[in-house]
Structures are given as C-alpha cells and as structure tokens.
PDB file of C-alpha atoms and ligand atoms in Angstrom:
ATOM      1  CA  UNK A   7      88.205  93.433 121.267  1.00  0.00           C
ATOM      2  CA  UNK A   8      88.032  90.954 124.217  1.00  0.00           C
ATOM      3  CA  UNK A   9      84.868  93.072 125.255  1.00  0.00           C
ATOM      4  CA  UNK A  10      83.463  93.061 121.559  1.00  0.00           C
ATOM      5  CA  UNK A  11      83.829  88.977 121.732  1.00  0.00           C
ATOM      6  CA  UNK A  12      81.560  89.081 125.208  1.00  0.00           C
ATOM      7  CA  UNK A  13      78.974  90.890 124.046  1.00  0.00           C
ATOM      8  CA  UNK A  14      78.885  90.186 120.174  1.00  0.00           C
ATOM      9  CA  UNK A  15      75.461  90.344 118.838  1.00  0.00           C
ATOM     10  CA  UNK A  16      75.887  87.225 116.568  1.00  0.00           C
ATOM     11  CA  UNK A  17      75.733  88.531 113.363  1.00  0.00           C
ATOM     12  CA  UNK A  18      77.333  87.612 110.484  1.00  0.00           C
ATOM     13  CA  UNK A  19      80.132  90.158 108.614  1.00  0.00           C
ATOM     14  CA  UNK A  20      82.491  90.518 106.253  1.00  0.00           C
ATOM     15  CA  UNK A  21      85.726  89.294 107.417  1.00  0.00           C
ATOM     16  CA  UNK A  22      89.490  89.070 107.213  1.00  0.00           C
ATOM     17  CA  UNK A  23      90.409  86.038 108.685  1.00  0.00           C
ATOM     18  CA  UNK A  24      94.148  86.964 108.263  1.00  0.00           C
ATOM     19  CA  UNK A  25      93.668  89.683 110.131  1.00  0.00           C
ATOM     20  CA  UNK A  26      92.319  87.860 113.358  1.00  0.00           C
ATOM     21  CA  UNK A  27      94.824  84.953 112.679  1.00  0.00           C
ATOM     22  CA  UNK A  28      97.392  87.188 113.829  1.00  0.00           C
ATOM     23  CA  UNK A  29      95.400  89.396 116.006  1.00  0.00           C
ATOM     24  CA  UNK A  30      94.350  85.846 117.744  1.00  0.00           C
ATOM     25  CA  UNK A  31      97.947  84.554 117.786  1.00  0.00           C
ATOM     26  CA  UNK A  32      99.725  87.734 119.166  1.00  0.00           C
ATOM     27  CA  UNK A  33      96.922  87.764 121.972  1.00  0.00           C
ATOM     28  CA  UNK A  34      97.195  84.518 122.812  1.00  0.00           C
ATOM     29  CA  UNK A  35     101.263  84.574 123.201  1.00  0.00           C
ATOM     30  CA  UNK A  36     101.512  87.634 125.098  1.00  0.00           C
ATOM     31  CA  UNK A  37      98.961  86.229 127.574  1.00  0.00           C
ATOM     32  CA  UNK A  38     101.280  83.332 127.898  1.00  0.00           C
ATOM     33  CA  UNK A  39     104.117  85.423 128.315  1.00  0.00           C
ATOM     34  CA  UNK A  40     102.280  87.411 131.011  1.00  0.00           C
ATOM     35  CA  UNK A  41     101.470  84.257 132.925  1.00  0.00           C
ATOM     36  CA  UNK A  42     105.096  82.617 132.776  1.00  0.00           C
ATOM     37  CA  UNK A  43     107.679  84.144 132.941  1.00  0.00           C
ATOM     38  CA  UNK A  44     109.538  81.658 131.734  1.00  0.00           C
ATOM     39  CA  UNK A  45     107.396  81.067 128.714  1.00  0.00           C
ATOM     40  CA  UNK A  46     109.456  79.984 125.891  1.00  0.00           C
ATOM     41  CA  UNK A  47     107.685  79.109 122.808  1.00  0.00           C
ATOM     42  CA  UNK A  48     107.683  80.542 119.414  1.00  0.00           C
ATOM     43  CA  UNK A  49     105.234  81.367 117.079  1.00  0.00           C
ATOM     44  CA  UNK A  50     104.662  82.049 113.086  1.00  0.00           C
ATOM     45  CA  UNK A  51     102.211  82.838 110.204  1.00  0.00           C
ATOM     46  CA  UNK A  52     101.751  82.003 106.863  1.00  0.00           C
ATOM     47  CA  UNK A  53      98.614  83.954 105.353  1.00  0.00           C
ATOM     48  CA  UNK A  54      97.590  83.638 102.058  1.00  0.00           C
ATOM     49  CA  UNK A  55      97.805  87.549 100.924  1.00  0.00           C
ATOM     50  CA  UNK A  56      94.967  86.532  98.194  1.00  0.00           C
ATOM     51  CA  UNK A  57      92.382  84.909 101.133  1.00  0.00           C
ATOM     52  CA  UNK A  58      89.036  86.535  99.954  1.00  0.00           C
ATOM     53  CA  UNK A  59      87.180  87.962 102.920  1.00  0.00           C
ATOM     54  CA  UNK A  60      83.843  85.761 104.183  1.00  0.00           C
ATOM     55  CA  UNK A  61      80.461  86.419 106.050  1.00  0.00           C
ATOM     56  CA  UNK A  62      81.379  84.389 109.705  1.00  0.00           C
ATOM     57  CA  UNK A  63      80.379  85.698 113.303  1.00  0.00           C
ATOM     58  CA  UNK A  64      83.595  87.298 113.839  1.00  0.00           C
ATOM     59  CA  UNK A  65      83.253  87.011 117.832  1.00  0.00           C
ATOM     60  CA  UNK A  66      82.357  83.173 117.467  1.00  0.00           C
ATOM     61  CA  UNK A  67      85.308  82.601 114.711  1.00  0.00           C
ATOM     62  CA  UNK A  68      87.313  84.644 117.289  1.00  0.00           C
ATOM     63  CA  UNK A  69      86.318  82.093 120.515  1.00  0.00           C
ATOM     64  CA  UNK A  70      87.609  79.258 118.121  1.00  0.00           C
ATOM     65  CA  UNK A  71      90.670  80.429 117.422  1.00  0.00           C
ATOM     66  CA  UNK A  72      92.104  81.629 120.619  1.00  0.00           C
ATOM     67  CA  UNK A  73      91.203  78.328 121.959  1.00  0.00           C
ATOM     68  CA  UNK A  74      92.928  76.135 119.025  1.00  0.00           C
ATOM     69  CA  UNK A  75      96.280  78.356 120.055  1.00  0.00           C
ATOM     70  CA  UNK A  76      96.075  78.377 123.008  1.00  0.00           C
ATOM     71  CA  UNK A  77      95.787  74.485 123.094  1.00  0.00           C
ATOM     72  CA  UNK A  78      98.700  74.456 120.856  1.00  0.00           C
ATOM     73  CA  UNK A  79     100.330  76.843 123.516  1.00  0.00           C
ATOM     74  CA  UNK A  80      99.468  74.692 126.275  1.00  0.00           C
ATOM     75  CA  UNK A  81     100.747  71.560 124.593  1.00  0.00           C
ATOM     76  CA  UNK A  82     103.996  72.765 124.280  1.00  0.00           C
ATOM     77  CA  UNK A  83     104.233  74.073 127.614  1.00  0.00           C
ATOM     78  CA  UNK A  84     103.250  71.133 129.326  1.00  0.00           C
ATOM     79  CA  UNK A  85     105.367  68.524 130.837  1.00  0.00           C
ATOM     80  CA  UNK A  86     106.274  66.621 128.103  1.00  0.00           C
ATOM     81  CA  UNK A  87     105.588  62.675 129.474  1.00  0.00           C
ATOM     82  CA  UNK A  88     107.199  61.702 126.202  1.00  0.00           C
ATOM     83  CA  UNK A  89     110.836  61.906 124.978  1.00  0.00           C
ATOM     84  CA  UNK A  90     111.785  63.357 121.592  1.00  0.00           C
ATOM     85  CA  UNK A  91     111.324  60.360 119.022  1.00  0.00           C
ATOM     86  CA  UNK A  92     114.485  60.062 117.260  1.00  0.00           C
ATOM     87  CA  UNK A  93     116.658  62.725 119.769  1.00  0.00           C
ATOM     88  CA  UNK A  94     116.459  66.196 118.658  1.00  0.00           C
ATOM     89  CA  UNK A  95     113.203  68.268 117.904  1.00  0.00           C
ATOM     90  CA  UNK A  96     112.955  71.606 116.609  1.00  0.00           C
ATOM     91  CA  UNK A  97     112.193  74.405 119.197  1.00  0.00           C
ATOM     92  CA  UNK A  98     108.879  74.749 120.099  1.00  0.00           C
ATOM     93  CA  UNK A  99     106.925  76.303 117.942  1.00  0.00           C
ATOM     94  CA  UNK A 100     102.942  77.083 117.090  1.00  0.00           C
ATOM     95  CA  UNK A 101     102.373  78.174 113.161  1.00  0.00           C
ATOM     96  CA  UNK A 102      98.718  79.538 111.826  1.00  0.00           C
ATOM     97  CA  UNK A 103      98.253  79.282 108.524  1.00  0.00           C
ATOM     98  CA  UNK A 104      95.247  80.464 105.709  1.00  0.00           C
ATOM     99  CA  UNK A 105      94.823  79.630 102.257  1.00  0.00           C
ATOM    100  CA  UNK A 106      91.801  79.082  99.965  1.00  0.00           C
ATOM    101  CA  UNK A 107      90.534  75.630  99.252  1.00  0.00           C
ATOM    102  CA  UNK A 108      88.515  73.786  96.827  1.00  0.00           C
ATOM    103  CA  UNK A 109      85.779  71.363  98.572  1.00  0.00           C
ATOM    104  CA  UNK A 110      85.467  68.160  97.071  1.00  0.00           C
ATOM    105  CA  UNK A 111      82.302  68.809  96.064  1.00  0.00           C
ATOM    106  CA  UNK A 112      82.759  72.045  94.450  1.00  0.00           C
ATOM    107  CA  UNK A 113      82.168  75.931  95.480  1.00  0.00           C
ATOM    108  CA  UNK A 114      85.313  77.972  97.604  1.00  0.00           C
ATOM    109  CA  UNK A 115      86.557  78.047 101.121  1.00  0.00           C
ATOM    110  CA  UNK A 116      88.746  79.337 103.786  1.00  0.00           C
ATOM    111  CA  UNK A 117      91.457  77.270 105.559  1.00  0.00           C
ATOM    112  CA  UNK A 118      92.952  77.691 108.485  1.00  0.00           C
ATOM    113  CA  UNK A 119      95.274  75.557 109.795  1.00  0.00           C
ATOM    114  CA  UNK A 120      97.104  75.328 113.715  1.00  0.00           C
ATOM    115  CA  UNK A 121     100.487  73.115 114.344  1.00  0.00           C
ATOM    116  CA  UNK A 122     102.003  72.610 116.626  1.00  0.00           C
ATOM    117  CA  UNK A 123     105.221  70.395 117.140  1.00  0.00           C
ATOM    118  CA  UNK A 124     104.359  69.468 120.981  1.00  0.00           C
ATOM    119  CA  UNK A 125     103.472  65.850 122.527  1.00  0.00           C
ATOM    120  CA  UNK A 126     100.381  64.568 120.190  1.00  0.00           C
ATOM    121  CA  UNK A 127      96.799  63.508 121.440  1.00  0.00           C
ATOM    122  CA  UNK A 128      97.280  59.625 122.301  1.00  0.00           C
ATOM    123  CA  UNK A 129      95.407  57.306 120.279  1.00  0.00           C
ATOM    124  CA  UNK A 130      92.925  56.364 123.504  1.00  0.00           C
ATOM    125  CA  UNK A 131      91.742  60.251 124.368  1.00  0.00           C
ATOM    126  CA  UNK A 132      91.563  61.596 120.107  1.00  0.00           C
ATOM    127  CA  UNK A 133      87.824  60.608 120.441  1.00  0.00           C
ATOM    128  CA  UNK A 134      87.126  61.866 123.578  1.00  0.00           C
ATOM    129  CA  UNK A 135      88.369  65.613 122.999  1.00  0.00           C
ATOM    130  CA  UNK A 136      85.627  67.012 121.129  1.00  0.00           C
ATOM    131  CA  UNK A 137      83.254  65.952 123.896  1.00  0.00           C
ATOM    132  CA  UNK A 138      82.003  68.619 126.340  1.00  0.00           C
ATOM    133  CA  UNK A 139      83.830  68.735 129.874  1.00  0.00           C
ATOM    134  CA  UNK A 140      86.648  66.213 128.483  1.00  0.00           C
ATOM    135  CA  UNK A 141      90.204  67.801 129.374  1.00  0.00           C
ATOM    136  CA  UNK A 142      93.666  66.222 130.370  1.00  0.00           C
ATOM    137  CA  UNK A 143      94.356  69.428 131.940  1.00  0.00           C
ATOM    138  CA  UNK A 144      94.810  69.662 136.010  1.00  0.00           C
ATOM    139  CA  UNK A 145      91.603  70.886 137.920  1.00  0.00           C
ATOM    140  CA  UNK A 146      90.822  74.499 137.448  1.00  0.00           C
ATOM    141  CA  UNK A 147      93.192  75.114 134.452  1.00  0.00           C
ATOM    142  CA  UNK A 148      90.579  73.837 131.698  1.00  0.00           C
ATOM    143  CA  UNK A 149      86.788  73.228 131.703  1.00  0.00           C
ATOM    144  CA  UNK A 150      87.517  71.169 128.532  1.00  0.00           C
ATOM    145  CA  UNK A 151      84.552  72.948 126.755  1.00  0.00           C
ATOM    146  CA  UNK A 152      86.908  74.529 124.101  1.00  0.00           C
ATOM    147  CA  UNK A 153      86.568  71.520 121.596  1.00  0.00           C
ATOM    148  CA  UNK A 154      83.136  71.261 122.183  1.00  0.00           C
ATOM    149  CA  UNK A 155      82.324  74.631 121.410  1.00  0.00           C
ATOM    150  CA  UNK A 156      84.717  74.986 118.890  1.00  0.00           C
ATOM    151  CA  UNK A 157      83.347  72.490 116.997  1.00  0.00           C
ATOM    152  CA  UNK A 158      79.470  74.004 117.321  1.00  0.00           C
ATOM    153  CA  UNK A 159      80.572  76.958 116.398  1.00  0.00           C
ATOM    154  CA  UNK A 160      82.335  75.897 113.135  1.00  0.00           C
ATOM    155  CA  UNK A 161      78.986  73.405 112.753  1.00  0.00           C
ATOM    156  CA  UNK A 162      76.584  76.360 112.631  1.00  0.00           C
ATOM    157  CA  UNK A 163      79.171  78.224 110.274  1.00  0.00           C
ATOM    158  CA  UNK A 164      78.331  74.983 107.675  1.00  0.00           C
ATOM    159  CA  UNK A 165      82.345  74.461 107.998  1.00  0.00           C
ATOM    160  CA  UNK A 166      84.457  71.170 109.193  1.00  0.00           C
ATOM    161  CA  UNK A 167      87.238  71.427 112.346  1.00  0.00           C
ATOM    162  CA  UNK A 168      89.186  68.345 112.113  1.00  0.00           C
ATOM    163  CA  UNK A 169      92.252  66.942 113.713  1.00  0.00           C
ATOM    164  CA  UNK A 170      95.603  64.911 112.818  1.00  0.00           C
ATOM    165  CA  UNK A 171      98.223  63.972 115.539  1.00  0.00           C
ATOM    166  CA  UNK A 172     100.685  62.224 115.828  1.00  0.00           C
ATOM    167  CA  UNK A 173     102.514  61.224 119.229  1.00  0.00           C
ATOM    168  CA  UNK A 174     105.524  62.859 120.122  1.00  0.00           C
ATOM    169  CA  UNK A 175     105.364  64.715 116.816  1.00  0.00           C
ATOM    170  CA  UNK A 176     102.980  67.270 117.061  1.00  0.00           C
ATOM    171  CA  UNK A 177      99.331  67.888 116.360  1.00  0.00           C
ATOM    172  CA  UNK A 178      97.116  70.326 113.319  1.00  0.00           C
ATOM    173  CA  UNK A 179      93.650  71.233 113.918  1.00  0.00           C
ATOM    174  CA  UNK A 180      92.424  72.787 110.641  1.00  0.00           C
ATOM    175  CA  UNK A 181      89.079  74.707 109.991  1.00  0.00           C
ATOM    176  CA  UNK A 182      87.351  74.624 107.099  1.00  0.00           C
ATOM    177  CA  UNK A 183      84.984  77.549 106.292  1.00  0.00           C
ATOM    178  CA  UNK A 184      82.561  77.852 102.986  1.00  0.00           C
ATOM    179  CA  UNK A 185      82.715  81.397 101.992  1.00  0.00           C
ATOM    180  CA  UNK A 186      79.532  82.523 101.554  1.00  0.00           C
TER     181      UNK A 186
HETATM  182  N1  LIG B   4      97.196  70.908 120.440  1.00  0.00           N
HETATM  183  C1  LIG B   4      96.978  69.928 121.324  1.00  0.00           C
HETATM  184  N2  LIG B   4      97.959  69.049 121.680  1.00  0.00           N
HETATM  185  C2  LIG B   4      97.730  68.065 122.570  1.00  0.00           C
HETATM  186  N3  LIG B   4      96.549  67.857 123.193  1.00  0.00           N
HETATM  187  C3  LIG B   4      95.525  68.685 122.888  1.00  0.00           C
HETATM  188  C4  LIG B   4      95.675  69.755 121.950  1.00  0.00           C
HETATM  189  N4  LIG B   4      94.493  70.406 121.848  1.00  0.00           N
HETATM  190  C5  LIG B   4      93.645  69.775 122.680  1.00  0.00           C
HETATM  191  N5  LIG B   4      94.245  68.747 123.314  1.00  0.00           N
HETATM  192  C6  LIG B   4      93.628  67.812 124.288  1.00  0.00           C
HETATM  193  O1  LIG B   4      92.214  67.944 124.200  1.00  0.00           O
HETATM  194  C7  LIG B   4      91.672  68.242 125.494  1.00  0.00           C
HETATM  195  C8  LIG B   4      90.401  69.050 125.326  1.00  0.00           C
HETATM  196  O2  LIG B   4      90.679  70.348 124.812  1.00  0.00           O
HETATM  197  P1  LIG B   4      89.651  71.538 125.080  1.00  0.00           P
HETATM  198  O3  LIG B   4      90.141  72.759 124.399  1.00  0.00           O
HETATM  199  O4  LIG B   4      88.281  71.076 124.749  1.00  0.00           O
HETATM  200  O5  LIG B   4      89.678  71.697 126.658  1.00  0.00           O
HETATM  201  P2  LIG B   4      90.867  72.260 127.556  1.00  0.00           P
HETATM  202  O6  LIG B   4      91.852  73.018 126.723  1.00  0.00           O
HETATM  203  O7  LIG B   4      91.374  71.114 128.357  1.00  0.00           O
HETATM  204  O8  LIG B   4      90.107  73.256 128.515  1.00  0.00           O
HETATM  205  P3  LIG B   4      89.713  74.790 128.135  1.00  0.00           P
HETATM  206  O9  LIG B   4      89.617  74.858 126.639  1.00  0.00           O
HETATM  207  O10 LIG B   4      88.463  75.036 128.832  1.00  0.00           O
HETATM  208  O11 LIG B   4      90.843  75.606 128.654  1.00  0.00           O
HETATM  209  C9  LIG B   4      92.809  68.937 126.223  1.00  0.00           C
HETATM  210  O12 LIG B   4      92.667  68.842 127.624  1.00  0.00           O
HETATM  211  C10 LIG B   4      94.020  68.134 125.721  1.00  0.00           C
HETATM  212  O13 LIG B   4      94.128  66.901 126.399  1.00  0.00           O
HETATM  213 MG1  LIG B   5      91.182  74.465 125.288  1.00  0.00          MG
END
C-alpha cells in the first residue's frame, strides 16, 4: 500500500474512505508502537456505516491522512509543556471519525474528522502551521510540509481542511470532501 501511495498515478477512483480511515489509523499506531516502545496512546473510530463512496486520488487522500494522525500521535506523545487544566484528563487518546454532510450551499459531502485530546496549537503558531517548512518539532523529526501539503491536496480535491484547538484541551482537524 505504502508502495501504491509512492508511485500512484494520480487518478481519481471510487473510494471508501472508511476503509482507509482505519487502514490509515492502524498504520500509523503500529508505526508508533514500533518506534517507542513505550508508546502509550490509544486510538478509536467512529465511521458512518452509510458514508457513500467518492471519486478522490486515493494515494493523495491517503498522504493527508497519515499525516493528520500522526500529528495527533505526535501531540500526545510529546512533552506536554502544559499541565492538565482543571487536574485530571482522560487517557490519551486519537479518534477518526466519517459522516456525510450537507454544505451550506447545497449538494453532499464526506467528513472526516481527527481529535485528539493532547496540548492544543497556541494561539501565536495556529496561523503559521499551514505554511510550508513551519514545524515546532526538533530538527530532523519534521520537515513541517505535512500541513502544507495537506491542505493542497484537499484544495485540488475542491474540499476544505480546517482546524479548532484549544490549549491544553486538545485539537480536531476535519476534512471536508464534495462527493463527486
Ligand atoms: N494535532 C496537533 N496538535 C498540536 N500541534 C499540532 C498538531 N498538528 C500539527 N501541529 C503543529 O503544526 C506544526 C506543523 O505540522 P506539519 O504536519 O505541517 O509539520 P510537522 O508534523 O512538524 O512535520 P512533518 O509533517 O514533516 O513530520 C507541527 O510542528 C505542530 O507544531
Ligand atoms: Mg506532520
């Protein structure tokens, strides 16, 4: 599959996005795991079952993905500079889910949604992170080109990625696709 997404020929197909949310999730966590040992976040879905199927670039749709969880990953993983607001939080945990949505201006689409309950994106860096090159992350762990291209790819897929944090509560990127 990784192969497939290296090589893909850029053409769109039919496709089941709940299948490569959890594809994308399960790959992305047992990476983790194989990287730390002492990796100890959770994860969990919640697909709509009735999700139509829609004509994306599955490789591209793929690239997005695996980078919005493995942010959400990452976030959880790092050092938290914060404490807990308010004393306990629940256990770390990174939840992709899909369900249809209405556009405000009519027609259908695909949502997909990322969470996760780790430190937030500070007010002063939340307009910087879509920018090429921008990452908080130490040198030679992140090129900070995952936003970026994340964002292009959704672009050219007529679709929205947007983002709502909150510090030391936890941040959602959500993707909105037109079916077409
Ligand atoms: N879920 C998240 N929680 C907190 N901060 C985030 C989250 N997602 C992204 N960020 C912030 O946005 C920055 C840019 O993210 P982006 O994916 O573009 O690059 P990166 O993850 O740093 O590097 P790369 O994607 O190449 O590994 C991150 O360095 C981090 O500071
Ligand atoms: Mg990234």
């Amino acid at each position: 599959m990784l192969q497939h997404s290296r090589t893909g020929s850029g053409q769109k197909e039919l496709t089941d996005i709940n299948l490569m949310a959890d594809e994308y999730i399960r790959l992305a966590y047992h990476g983790m795991r194989a990287k730390d040992k002492s990796f100890n976040v959770d994860f969990k879905t919640d697909l709509d079952p009735d999700l139509p199927k829609i004509m994306v670039m599955p490789q591209e749709i793929g690239r997005v993905l695996l980078n919005l969880i493995n942010n959400a990953f990452q976030a959880l993983t790092a050092p938290t500079p914060l404490p807990p607001i308010g004393g306990k939080k629940d256990s770390p945990t990174v939840i992709v889910t899909t369900k249809r949505y209405s556009p405000p201006l009519g027609g259908k689409g695909v949502e997909v949604r990322i969470t996760d309950n780790g430190p937030g994106i500070p007010d002063s860096i939340k307009d910087k992170i879509f920018q090429p090159f921008f990452t908080t992350k130490p040198t030679g762990q992140g090129t900070g080109l995952g936003l970026s291209l994340s964002y292009d790819i959704i672009k050219a897929h007529g679709g929205e990625l947007k983002v709502e944090t909150k510090e030391g509560e936890g941040t959602a990127f959500t993707i909105l696709l037109p079916i077409t």
